[in-house]
Coordinates of C-alpha atoms in Angstrom, one line a residue:
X292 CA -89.3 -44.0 -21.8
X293 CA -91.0 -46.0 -19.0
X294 CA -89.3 -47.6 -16.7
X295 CA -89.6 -51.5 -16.9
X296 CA -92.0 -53.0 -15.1
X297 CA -94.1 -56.5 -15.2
X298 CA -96.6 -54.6 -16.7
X299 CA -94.9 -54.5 -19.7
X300 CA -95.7 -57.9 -20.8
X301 CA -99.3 -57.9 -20.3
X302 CA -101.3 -56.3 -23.6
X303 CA -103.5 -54.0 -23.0
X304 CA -106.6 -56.2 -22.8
X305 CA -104.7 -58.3 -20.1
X306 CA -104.1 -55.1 -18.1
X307 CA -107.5 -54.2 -18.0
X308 CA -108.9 -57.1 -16.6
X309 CA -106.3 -57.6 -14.1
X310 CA -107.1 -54.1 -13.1
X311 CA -111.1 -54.6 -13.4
X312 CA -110.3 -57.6 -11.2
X313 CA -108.5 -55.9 -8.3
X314 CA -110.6 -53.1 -8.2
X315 CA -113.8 -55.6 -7.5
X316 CA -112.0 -57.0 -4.7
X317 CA -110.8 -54.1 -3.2
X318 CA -115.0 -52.7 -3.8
X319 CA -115.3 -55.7 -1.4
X320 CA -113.1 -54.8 1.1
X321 CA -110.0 -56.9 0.3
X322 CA -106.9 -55.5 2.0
X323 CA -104.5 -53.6 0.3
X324 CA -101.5 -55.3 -0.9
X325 CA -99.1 -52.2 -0.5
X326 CA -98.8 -49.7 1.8
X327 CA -100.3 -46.3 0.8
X328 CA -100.4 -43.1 2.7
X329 CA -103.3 -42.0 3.8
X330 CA -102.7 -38.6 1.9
X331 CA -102.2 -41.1 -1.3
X332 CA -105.3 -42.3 -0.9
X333 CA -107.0 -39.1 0.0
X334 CA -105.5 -37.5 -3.5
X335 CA -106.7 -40.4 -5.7
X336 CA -110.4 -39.7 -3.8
X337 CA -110.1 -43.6 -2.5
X338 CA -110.8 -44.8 -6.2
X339 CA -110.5 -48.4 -6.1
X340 CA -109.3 -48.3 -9.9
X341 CA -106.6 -46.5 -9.0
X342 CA -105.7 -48.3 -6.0
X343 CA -105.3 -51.5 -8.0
X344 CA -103.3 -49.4 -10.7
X345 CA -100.5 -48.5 -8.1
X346 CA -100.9 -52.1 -7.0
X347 CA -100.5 -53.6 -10.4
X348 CA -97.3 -50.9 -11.3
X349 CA -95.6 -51.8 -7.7
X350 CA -95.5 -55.5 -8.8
X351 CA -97.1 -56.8 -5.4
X352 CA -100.1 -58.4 -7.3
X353 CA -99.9 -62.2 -7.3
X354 CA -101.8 -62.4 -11.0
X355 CA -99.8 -64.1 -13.8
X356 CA -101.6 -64.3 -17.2
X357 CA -101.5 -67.9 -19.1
X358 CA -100.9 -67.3 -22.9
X359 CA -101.9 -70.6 -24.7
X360 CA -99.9 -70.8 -27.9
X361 CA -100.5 -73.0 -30.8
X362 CA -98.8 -76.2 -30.5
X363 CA -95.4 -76.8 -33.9
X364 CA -96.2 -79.8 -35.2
X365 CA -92.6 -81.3 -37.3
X366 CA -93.1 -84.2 -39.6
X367 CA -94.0 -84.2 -43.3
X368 CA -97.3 -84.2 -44.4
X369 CA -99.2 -86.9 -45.8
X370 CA -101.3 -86.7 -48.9
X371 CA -105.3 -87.7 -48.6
X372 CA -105.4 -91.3 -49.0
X373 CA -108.8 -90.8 -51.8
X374 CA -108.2 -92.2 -55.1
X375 CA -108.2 -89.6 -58.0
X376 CA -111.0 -90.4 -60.5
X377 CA -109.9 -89.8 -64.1
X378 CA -111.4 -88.0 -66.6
X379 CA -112.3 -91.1 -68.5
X380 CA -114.1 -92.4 -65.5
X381 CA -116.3 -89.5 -65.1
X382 CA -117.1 -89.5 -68.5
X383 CA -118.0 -92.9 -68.8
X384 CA -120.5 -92.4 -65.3
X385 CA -122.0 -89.3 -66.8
X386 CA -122.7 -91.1 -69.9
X387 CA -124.4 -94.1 -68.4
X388 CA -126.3 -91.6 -65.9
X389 CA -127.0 -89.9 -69.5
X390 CA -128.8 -92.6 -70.9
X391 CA -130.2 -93.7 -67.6
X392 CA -132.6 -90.4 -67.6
X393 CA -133.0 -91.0 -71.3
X394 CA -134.8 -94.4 -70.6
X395 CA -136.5 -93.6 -67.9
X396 CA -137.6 -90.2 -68.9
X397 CA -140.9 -89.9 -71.0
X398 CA -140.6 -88.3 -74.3
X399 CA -142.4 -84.5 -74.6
X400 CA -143.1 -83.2 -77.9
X401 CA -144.1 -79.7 -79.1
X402 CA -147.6 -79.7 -80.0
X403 CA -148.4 -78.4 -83.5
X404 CA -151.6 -76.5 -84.5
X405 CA -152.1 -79.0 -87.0
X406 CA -152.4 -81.9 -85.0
X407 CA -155.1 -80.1 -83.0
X408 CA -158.4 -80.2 -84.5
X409 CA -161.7 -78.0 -83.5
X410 CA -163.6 -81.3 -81.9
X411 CA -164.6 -81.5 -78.3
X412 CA -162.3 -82.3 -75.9
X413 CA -164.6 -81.9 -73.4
X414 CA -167.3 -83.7 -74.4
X415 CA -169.9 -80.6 -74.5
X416 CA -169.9 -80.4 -78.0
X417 CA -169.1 -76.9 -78.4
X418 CA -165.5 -77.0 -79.8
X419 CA -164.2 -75.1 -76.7
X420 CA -161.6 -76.7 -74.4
X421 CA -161.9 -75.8 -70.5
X422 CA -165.0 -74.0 -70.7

């Protein structure tokens, strides 16, 4: 088992851009935090990565991570403060919206071949409609 260390508490994602975040400064020259031999440095090829991997494991980095948490709210809840419609209400609207369209809607029939007859519509004289 690992030994404990502050890197314990970060997750994974955390980790990786603390150590993203190191390494670009010390790509940019920013002094090293911890002493490292200079056969150290020579055996981990000078990678920066790495560099801020032994920094971050040593515990010299002065990064903390902020975790917001979601606030406990105590108290009872309230119910919605909208009056209920009842089912006689709704009935009653969708009746008068009923005979609303009823009134104002104009009455369609089917047409019946009787009541069509072979004069002119058209006024040609031919008996043809549309032609």
């Amino acid at each position: 088992m690992a030994p404990p260390t502050e890197t314990q508490n970060f997750t994974k994602y955390e980790k990786a851009r603390i150590l993203g975040a190191r390494a670009l400064q010390l790509a940019m020259n920013a002094p090293l935090l911890l002493k490292i031999s200079e056969e150290d440095l020579q055996k981990i090829n000078y990678d920066v990565l790495k560099i801020a991997e032994v920094e971050l494991d040593s515990g010299v980095l002065p990064i903390s991570i902020r975790k917001p948490f979601p606030e406990k709210k105590e108290g009872k809840l309230k119910r919605d403060a909208t009056p209920k419609a009842s089912d006689k209400k709704v009935e009653s609207g969708e009746d008068i919206e009923e005979e609303k369209m009823a009134d104002e809607s104009e009455i369609m029939e089917l047409a019946n071949p009787e009541d069509e007859y072979e004069g002119s519509s058209d006024g040609d004289g031919d008996g043809e409609y549309g032609e």
